[in-house]
Coordinates of C-alpha atoms and ligand atoms in Angstrom, one line a residue:
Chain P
X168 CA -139.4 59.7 5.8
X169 CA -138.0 60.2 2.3
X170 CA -137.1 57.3 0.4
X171 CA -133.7 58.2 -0.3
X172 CA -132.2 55.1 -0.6
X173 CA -130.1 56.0 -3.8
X174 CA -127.2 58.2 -3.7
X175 CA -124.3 59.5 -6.0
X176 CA -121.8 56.9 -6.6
X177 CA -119.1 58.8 -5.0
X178 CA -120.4 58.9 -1.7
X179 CA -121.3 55.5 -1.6
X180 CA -119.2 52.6 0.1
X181 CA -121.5 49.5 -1.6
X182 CA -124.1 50.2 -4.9
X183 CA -127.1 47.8 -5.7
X184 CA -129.1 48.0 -8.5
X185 CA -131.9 46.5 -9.7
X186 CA -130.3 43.3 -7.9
X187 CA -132.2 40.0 -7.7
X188 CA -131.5 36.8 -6.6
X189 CA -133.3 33.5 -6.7
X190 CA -132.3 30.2 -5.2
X191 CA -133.4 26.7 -6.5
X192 CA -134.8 24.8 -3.6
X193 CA -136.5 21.2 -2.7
X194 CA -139.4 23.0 -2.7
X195 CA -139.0 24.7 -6.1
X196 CA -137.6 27.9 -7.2
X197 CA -137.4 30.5 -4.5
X198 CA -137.1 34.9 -5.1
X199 CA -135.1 35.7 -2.4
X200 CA -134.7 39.3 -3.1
X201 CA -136.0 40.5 -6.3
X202 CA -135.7 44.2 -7.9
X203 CA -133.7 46.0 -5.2
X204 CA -131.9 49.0 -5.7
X205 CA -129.9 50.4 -2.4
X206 CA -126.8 52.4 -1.7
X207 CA -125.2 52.0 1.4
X208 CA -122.8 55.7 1.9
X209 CA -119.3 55.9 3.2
X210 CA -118.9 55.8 7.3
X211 CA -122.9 54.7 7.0
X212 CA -124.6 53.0 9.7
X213 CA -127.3 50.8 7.9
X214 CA -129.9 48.5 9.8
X215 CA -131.8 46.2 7.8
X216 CA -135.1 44.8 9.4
X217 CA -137.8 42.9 8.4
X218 CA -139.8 39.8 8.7
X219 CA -138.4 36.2 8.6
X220 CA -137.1 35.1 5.5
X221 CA -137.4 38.3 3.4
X222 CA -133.7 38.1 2.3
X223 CA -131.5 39.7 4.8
X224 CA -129.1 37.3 5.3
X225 CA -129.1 36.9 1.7
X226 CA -128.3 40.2 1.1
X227 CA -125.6 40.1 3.7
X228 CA -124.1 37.2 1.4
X229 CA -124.5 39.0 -2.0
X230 CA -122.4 42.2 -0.4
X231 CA -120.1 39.5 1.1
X232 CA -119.2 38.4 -2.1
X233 CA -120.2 34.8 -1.3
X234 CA -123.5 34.8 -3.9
X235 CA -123.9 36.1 -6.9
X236 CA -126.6 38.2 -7.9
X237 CA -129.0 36.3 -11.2
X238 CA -129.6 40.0 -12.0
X239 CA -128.5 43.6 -11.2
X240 CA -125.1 44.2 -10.1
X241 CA -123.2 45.1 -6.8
X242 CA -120.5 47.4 -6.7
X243 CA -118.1 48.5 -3.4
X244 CA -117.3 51.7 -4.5
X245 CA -116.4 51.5 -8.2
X246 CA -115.4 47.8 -8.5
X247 CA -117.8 45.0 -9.3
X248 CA -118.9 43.0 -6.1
X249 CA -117.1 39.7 -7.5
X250 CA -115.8 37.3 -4.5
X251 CA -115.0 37.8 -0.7
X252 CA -112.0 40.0 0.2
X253 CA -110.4 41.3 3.4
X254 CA -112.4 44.5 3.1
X255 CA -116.5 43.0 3.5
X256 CA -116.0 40.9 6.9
X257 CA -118.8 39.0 7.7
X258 CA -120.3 38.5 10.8
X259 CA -122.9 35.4 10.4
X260 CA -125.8 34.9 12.3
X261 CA -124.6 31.5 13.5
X262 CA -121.5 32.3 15.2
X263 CA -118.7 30.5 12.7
X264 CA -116.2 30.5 15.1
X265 CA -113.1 27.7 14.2
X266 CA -113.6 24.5 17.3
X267 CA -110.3 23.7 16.3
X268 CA -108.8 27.0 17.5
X269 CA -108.9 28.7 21.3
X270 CA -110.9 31.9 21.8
X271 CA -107.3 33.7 21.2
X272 CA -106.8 32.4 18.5
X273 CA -110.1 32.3 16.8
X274 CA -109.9 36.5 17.2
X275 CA -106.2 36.4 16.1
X276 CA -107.3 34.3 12.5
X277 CA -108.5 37.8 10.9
X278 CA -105.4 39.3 11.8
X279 CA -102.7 37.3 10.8
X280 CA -103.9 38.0 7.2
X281 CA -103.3 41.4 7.4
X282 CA -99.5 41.4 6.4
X283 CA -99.0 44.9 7.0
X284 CA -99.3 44.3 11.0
X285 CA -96.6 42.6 13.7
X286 CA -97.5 39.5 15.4
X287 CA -97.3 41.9 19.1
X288 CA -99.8 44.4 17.2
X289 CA -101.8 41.7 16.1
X290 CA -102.4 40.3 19.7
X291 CA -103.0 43.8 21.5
X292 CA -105.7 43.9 19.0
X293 CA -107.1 40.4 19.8
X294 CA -106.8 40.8 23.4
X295 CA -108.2 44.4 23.3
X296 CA -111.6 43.5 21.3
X297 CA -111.7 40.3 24.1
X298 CA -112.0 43.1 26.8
X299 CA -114.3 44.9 25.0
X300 CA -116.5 42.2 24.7
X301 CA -115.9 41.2 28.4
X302 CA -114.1 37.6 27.5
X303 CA -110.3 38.5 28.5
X304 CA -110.2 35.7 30.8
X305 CA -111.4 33.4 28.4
X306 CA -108.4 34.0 25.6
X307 CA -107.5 29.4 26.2
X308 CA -111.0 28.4 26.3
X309 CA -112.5 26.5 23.4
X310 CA -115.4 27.0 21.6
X311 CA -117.2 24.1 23.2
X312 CA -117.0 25.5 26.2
X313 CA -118.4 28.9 26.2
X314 CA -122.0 29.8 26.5
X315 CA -124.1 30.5 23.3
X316 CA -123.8 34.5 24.4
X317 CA -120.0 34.2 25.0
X318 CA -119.5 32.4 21.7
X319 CA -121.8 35.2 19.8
X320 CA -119.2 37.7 21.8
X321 CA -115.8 36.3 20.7
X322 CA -117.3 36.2 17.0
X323 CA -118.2 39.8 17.4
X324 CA -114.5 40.0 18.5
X325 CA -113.1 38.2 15.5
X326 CA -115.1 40.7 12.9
X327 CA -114.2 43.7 14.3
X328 CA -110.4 43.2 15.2
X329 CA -109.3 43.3 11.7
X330 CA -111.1 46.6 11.5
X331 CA -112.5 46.1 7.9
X332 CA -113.9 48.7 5.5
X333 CA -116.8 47.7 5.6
X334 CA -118.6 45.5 8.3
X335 CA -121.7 43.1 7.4
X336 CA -123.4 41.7 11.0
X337 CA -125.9 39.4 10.7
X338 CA -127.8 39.3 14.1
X339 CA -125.3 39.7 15.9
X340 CA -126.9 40.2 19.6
X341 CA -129.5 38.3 19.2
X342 CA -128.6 35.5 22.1
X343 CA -127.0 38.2 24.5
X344 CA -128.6 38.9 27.4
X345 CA -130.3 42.7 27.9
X346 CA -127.5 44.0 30.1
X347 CA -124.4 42.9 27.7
X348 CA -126.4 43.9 25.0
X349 CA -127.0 47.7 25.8
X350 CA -123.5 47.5 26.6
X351 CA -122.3 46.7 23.2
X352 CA -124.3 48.6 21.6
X353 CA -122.2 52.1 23.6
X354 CA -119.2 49.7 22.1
X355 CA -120.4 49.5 18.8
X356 CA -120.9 53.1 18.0
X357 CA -117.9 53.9 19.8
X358 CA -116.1 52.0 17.4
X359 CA -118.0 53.3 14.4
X360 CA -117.6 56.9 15.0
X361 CA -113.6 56.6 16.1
X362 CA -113.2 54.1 13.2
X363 CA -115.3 55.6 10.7
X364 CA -116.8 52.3 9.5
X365 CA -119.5 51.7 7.2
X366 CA -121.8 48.9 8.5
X367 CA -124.4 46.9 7.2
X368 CA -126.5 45.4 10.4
X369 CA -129.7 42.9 10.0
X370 CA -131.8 42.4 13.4
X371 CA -134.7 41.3 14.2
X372 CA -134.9 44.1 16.8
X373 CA -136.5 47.5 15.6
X374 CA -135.5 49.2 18.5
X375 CA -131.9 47.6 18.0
X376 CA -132.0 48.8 14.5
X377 CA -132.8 52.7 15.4
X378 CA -130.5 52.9 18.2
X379 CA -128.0 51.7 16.0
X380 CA -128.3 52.8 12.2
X381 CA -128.4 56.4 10.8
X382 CA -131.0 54.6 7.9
X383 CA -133.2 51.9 8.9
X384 CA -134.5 49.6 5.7
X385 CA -137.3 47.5 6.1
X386 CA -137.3 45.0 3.7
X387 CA -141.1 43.1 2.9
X388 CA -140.7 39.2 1.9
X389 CA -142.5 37.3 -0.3
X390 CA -140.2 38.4 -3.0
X391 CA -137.6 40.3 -0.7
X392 CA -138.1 43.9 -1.3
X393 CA -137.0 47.3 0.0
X394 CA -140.8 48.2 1.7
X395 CA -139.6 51.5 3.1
X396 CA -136.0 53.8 5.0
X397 CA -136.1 55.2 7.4
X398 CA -133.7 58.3 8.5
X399 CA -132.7 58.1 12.1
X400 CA -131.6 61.9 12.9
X401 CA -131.2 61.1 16.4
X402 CA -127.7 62.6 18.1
X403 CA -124.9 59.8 19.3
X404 CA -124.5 58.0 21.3
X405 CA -127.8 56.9 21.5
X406 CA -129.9 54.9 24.5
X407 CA -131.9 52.2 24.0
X408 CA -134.4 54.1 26.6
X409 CA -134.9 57.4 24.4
X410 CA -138.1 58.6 23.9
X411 CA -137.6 59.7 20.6
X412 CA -136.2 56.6 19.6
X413 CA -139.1 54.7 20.9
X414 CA -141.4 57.1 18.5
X415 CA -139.3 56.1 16.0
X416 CA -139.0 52.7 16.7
X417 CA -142.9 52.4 16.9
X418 CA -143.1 54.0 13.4
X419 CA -141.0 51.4 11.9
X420 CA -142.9 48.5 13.7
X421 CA -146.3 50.1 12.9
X422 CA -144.9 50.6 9.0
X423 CA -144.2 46.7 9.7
X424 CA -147.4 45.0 10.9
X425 CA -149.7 47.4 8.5
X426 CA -147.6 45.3 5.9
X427 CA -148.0 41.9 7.2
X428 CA -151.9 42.4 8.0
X429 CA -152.6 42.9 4.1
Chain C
X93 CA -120.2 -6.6 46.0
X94 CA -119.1 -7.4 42.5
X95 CA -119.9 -3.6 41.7
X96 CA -116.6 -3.2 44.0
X97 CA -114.0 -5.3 41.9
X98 CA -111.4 -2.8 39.5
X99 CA -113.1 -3.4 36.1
X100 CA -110.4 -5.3 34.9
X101 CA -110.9 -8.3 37.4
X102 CA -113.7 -10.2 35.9
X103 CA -111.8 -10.4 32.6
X104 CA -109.2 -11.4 33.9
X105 CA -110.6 -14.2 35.7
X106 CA -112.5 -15.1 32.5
X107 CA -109.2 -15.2 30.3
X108 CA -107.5 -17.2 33.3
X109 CA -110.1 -19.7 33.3
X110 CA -110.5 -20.3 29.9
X111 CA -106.9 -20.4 29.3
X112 CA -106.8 -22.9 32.2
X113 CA -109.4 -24.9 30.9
X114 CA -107.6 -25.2 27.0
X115 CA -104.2 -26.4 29.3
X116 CA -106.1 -28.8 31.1
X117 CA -108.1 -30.5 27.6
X118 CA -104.7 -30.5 25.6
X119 CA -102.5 -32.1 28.7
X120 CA -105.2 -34.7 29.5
X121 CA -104.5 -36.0 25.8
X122 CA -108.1 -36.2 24.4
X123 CA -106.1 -34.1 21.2
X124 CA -102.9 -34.1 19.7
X125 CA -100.4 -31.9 21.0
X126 CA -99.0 -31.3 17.7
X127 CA -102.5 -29.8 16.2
X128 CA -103.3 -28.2 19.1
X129 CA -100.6 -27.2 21.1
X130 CA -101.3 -25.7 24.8
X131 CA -101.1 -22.2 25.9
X132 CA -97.6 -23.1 28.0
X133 CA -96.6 -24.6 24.7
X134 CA -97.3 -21.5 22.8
X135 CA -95.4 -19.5 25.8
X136 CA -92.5 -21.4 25.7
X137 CA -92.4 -20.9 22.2
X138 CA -92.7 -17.2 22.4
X139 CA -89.7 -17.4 25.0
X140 CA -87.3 -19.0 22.6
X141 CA -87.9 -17.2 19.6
X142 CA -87.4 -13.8 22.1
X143 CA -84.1 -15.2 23.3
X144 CA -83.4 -16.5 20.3
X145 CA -83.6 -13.0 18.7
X146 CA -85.9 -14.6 15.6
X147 CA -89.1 -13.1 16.6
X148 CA -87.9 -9.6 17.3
X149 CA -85.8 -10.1 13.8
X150 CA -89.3 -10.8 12.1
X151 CA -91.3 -8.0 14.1
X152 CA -88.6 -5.6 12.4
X153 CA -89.1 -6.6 9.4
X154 CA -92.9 -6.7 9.4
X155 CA -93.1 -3.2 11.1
X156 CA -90.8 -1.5 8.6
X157 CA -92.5 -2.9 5.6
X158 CA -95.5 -1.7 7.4
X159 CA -94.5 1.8 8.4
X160 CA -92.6 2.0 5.2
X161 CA -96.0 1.1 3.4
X162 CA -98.4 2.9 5.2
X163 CA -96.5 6.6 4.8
X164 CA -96.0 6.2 1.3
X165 CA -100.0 5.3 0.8
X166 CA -101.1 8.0 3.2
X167 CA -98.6 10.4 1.9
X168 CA -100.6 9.9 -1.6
X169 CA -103.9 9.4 -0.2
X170 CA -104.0 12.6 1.4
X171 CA -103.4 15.1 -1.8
X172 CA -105.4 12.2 -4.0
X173 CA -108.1 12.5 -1.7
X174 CA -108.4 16.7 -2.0
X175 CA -108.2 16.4 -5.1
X176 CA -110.6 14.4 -5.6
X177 CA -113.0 16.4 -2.9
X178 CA -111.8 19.7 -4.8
X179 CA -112.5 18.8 -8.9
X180 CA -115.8 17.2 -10.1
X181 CA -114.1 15.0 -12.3
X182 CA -111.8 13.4 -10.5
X183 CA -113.9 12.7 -8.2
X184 CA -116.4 10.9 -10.5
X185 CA -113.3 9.0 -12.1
X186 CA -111.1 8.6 -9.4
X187 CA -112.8 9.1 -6.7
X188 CA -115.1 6.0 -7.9
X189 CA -112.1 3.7 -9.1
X190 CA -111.1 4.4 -5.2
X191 CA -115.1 3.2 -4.1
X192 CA -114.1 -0.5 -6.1
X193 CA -110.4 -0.9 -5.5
X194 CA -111.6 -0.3 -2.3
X195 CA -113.9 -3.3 -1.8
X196 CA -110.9 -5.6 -3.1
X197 CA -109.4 -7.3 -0.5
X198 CA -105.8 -6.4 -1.0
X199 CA -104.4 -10.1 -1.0
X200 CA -105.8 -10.0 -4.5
X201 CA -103.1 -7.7 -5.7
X202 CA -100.3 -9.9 -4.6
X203 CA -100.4 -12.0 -8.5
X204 CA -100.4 -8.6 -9.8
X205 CA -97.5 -7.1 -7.5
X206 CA -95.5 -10.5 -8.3
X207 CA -95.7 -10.2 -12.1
X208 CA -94.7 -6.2 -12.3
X209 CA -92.0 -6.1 -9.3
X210 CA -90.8 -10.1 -8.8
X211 CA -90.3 -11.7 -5.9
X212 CA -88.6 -8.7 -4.4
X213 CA -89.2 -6.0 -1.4
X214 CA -91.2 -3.7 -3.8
X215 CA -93.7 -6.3 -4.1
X216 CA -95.0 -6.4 -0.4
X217 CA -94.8 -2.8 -0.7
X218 CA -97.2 -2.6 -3.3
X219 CA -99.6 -4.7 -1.6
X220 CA -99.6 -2.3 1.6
X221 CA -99.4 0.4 -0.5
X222 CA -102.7 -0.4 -2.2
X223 CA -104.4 -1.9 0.6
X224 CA -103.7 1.9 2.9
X225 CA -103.9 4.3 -0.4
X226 CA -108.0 3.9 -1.3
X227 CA -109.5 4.2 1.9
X228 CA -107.4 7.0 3.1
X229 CA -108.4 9.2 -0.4
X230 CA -112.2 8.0 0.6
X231 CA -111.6 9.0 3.6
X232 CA -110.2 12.7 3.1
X233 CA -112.4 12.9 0.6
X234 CA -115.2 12.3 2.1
X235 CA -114.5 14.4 5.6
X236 CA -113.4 17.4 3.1
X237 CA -116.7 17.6 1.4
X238 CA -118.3 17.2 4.7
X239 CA -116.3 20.3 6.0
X240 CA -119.2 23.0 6.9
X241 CA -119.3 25.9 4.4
X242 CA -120.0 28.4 7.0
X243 CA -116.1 27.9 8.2
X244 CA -115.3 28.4 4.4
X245 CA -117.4 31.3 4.4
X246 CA -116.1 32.5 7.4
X247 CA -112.3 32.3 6.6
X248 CA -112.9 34.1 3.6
X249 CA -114.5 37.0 4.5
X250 CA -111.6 37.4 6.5
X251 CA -109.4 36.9 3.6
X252 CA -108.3 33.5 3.6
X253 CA -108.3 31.3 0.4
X254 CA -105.8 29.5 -1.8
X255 CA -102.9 27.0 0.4
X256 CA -104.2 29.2 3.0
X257 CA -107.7 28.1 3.0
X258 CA -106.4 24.8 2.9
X259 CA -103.9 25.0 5.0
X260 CA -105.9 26.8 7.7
X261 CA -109.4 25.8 7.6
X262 CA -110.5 22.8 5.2
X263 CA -107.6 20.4 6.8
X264 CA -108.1 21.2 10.2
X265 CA -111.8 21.0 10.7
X266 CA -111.7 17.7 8.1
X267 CA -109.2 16.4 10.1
X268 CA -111.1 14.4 12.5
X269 CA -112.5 12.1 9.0
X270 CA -108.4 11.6 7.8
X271 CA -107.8 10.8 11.0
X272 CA -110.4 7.9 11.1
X273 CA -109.0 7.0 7.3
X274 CA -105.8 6.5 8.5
X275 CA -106.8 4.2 10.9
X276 CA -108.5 2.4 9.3
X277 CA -105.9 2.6 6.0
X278 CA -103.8 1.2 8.7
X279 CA -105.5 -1.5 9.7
X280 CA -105.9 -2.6 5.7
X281 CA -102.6 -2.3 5.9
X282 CA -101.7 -4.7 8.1
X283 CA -103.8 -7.0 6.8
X284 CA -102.6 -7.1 3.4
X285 CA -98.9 -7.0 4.6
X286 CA -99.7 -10.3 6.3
X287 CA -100.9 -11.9 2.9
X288 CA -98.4 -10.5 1.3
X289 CA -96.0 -11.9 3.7
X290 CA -97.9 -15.1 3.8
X291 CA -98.5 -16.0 0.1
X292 CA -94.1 -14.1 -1.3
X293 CA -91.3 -15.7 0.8
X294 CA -89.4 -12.4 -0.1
X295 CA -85.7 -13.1 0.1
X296 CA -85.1 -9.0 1.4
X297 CA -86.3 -10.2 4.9
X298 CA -88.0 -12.6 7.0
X299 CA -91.2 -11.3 9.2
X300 CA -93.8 -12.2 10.9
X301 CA -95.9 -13.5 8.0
X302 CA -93.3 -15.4 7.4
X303 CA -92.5 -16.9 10.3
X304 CA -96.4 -17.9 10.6
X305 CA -96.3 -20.0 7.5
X306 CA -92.6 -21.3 8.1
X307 CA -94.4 -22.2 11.5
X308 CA -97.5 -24.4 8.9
X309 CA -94.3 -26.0 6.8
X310 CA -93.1 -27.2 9.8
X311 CA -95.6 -28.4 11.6
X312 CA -95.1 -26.0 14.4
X313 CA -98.1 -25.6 15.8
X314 CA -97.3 -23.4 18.8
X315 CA -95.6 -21.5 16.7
X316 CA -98.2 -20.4 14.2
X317 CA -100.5 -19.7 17.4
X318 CA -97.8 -17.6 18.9
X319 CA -96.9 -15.3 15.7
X320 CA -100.8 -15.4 15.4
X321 CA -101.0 -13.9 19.1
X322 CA -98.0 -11.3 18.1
X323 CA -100.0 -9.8 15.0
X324 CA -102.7 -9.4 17.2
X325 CA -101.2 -7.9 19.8
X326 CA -98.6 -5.7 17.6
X327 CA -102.0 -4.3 16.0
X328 CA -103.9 -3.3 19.2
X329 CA -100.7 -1.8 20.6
X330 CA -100.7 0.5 17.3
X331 CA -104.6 1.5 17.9
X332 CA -103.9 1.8 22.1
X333 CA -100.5 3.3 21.6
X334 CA -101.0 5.9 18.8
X335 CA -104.4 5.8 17.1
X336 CA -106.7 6.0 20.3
X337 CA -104.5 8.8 22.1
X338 CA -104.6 11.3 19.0
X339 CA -108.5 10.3 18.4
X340 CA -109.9 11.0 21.6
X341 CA -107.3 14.6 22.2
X342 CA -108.9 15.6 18.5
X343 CA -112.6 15.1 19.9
X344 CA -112.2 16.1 23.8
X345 CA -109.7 19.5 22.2
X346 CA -113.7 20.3 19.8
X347 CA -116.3 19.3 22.4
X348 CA -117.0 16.3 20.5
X349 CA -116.7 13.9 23.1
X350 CA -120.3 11.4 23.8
Ligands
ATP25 N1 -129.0 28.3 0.0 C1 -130.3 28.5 -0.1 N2 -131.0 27.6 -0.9 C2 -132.3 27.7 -1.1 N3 -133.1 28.7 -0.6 C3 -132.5 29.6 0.2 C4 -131.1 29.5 0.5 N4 -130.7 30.6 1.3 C5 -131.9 31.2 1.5 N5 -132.9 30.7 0.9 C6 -134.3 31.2 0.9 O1 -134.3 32.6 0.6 C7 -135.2 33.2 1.4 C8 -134.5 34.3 2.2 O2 -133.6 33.7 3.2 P1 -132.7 34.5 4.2 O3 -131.9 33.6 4.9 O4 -132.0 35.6 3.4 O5 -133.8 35.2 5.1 P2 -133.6 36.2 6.4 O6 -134.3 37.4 6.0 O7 -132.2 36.2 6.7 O8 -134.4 35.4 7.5 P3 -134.2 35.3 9.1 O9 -134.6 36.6 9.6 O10 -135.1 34.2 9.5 O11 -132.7 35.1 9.2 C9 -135.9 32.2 2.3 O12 -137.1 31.9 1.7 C10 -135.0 31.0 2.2 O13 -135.7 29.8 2.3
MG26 MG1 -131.1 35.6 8.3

């Protein structure tokens, strides 16, 4: 497992260095992230794990655009990380989906500020990533009255309709059931192989992470810090049920608990 | 068996019986029927001034000034109230001359409004004005600062900001709050329009204010308890007719029903 987590700047889709970021709390000054230095490359598949509160989502916000570091900078490609933009979607852990709009439209808000597409391209693409994610019949339907895992699904619609450069998930399976779960996951790496994407993921899940990523970083908290990568030379698409993904998978977890049990 | 009755019967009964009762005191002449006129009184009176055409003249009048008044103080309450949600310091200047003006009850501008505009139309409309104009920019303040930022965040990862961001996101989901601001910028107004009304004898038009304290002057008691029962009623119809209806879409259409 090299640590290779540093590349030359022209195959690299998002830079970090030396990037720390504290936030000022009720309960004093907290180091969410401190000294971290990552590239994430062009068409990358990156999975993030790591224990609670060791800065993923943070890091998902600092890429977003929506933080700013206190030191280091961020770069996507050669431009300075300085706001949000059309090309870094987002998709948050709690699903942010508008109560205000229907399930068709909630998917269709991405698109319809991408001026370079029709209004009939624009809802091909909506309903299509609502098949995908098996809600079709639910394009009226409000927010309100989905399930948690439906809700999660149409927000996982909403991020990758506008097909962005670059894609930053923050848990985004976490409240799906096993079966819809294995199922996006084909999805997912369909769509990031035809689309050549380059995607940031954070779980929870280190056999989500493997299955998913071509690196997997495990972050260590108490300052947030890159604790190891791992490469993932595994041959897509991948199953979950793999044996050499399960060797790799224990790897990571065992790299994991040796860390917390200091 | 009472469980059985439509829910409106008991009321009913209740309003009957009381009414009956008030008849029944006034006509057995232990109290002047001039002070305190009986509810047939008060219903003949109402008759008249239908057929007469004064009443509906007045209502006209009142609801124009009213309308009239409470557009123009919404329609500078809502960007006023952004505003002040969007820049620290108008907030802290405006935002807190809106907190005290607030408090005022609006009658109190009616000296003011008299001195700058005279006894004119632009007087009364000043009064509603002011009395619908602070608690509508609370009020959009208030439920635009209380707008979650993960929507924000949201809608601009996906490349929304400026008018857009506005326009898109921070109106809708605070619209709930301006909603409840108008309302109740509504019901200040109509309140302060009666003062006004009350207090000016404005020579543009004659409404119901008007007719309430013609009704004092003289000595028309059945006809100050009538216009009194017409305010009352125009204002529920306003919350029952167009208030309520929009309210409870806006909160069934999010899930935020109780
Ligand atoms: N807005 C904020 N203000 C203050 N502290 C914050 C803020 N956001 C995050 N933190 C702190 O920063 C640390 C990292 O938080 P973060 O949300 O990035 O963790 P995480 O790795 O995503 O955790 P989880 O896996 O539970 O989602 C935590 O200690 C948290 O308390
Ligand atoms: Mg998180």
């Amino acid at each position: 497992m090299g640590n290779r987590s540093e590349t030359s700047p022209a195959t690299a889709a998002l830079t970090l260095r030396n990037v720390t970021k504290r936030f000022d709390g009720a309960s004093g000054q907290v180091t969410a992230l401190e000294d971290i230095t990552l590239d994430v490359r062009e068409g990358e598949f990156l999975a993030i794990v790591g224990p609670s509160g060791c800065g993923k989502s943070t890091l998902l916000s600092l890429l977003a655009g929506l933080e700013h570091t206190n030191e280091g900078a961020i770069k996507l490609g050669d431009q300075p990380v300085e706001a949000p933009g059309r090309d870094r979607l987002v998709m948050f852990q709690q699903d942010a989906l508008f109560p205000w709009l229907n399930v068709l439209e909630n998917v269709l808000f991405g698109l319809r500020l991408k001026p370079d597409l029709t209004e009939a391209e624009r809802l091909e693409s909506a309903r299509y990533y609502l098949n995908l994610v098996g809600l079709g019949n639910k394009e009226k339907a409000r927010p309100h009255e989905l399930s948690g895992g439906m809700r999660q699904r149409v927000a996982l619609a909403r991020s990758l309709a506008p097909n962005p450069r670059v894609l930053l998930m923050d848990e985004p399976f976490s409240a799906l059931d096993a079966l819809t779960r294995e199922q996006l996951y084909g999805d997912l790496q369909e769509i990031f192989t035809k689309r050549k994407k380059t995607i940031v993921l954070v779980t929870h899940n280190i056999r989500e992470a493997v299955c998913l990523g071509d690196r997997v970083v495990l972050f260590s908290p108490n300052p947030g810090r890159v604790q190891q990568v791992f490469d993932v030379n595994l041959p897509r698409p991948r199953r979950m049920n793999d044996p050499a993904l399960a060797n790799l998978a224990s790897e990571v977890t065992a790299a994991l608990s040796a860390r917390l049990a200091q | 068996m009472a469980s059985k009755l439509p829910r409106p019967v008991i009321p009913t009964l209740v309003a009957l019986f009381i009414l009956g009762g008030w008849e029944w005191f006034v006509r057995s002449g232990r109290v002047s029927e001039v002070l305190f006129p009986a509810p047939s009184h008060v219903l003949q009176w109402f008759w008249d001034s239908l057929l007469s055409g004064e009443l509906l003249a007045a209502t006209w009048v009142t609801m124009r000034r009213l309308i009239i008044g409470f557009a123009i103080g919404a329609a500078l309450g809502v960007p006023l109230g952004a505003l002040c949600a969007r820049v620290r310091w108008v907030r802290d200047t405006l935002g807190v001359l809106a907190l005290g003006l607030q408090t005022l009850p609006s009658v109190c501008w009616v000296p003011l409004a008299l001195l700058w505009f005279g006894i004119r139309e632009e007087a009364v409309l000043f009064v509603v004005v002011m009395g619908t104009l602070w608690a509508v920019v609370l009020a959009v303040q208030e439920s635009v600062l209380n707008v979650p930022p993960l929507y924000l965040r949201a809608a601009q990862t996906m490349g929304s900001n400026g008018w857009h961001l506005w326009s898109r996101v921070i109106f809708p989901a605070a619209l709930p709050g301006v909603l409840s601001g108008m309302k109740q910028g509504w019901a200040f107004a109509w309140r302060s329009l009666m003062a006004a009304e009350i207090f000016v004898v404005i020579v543009t038009g004659f409404g119901l204010g008007s007719l309430l304290n013609a009704g004092r002057e003289l000595l028309r008691m059945d006809q100050v308890m009538g216009v009194m029962a017409v305010v009352m009623i125009v204002g529920l119809l306003a919350d029952l007719i167009f208030f309520s209806p929009i309210e409870s879409w806006l909160r069934r259409s999010r899930g935020l029903e109780r």
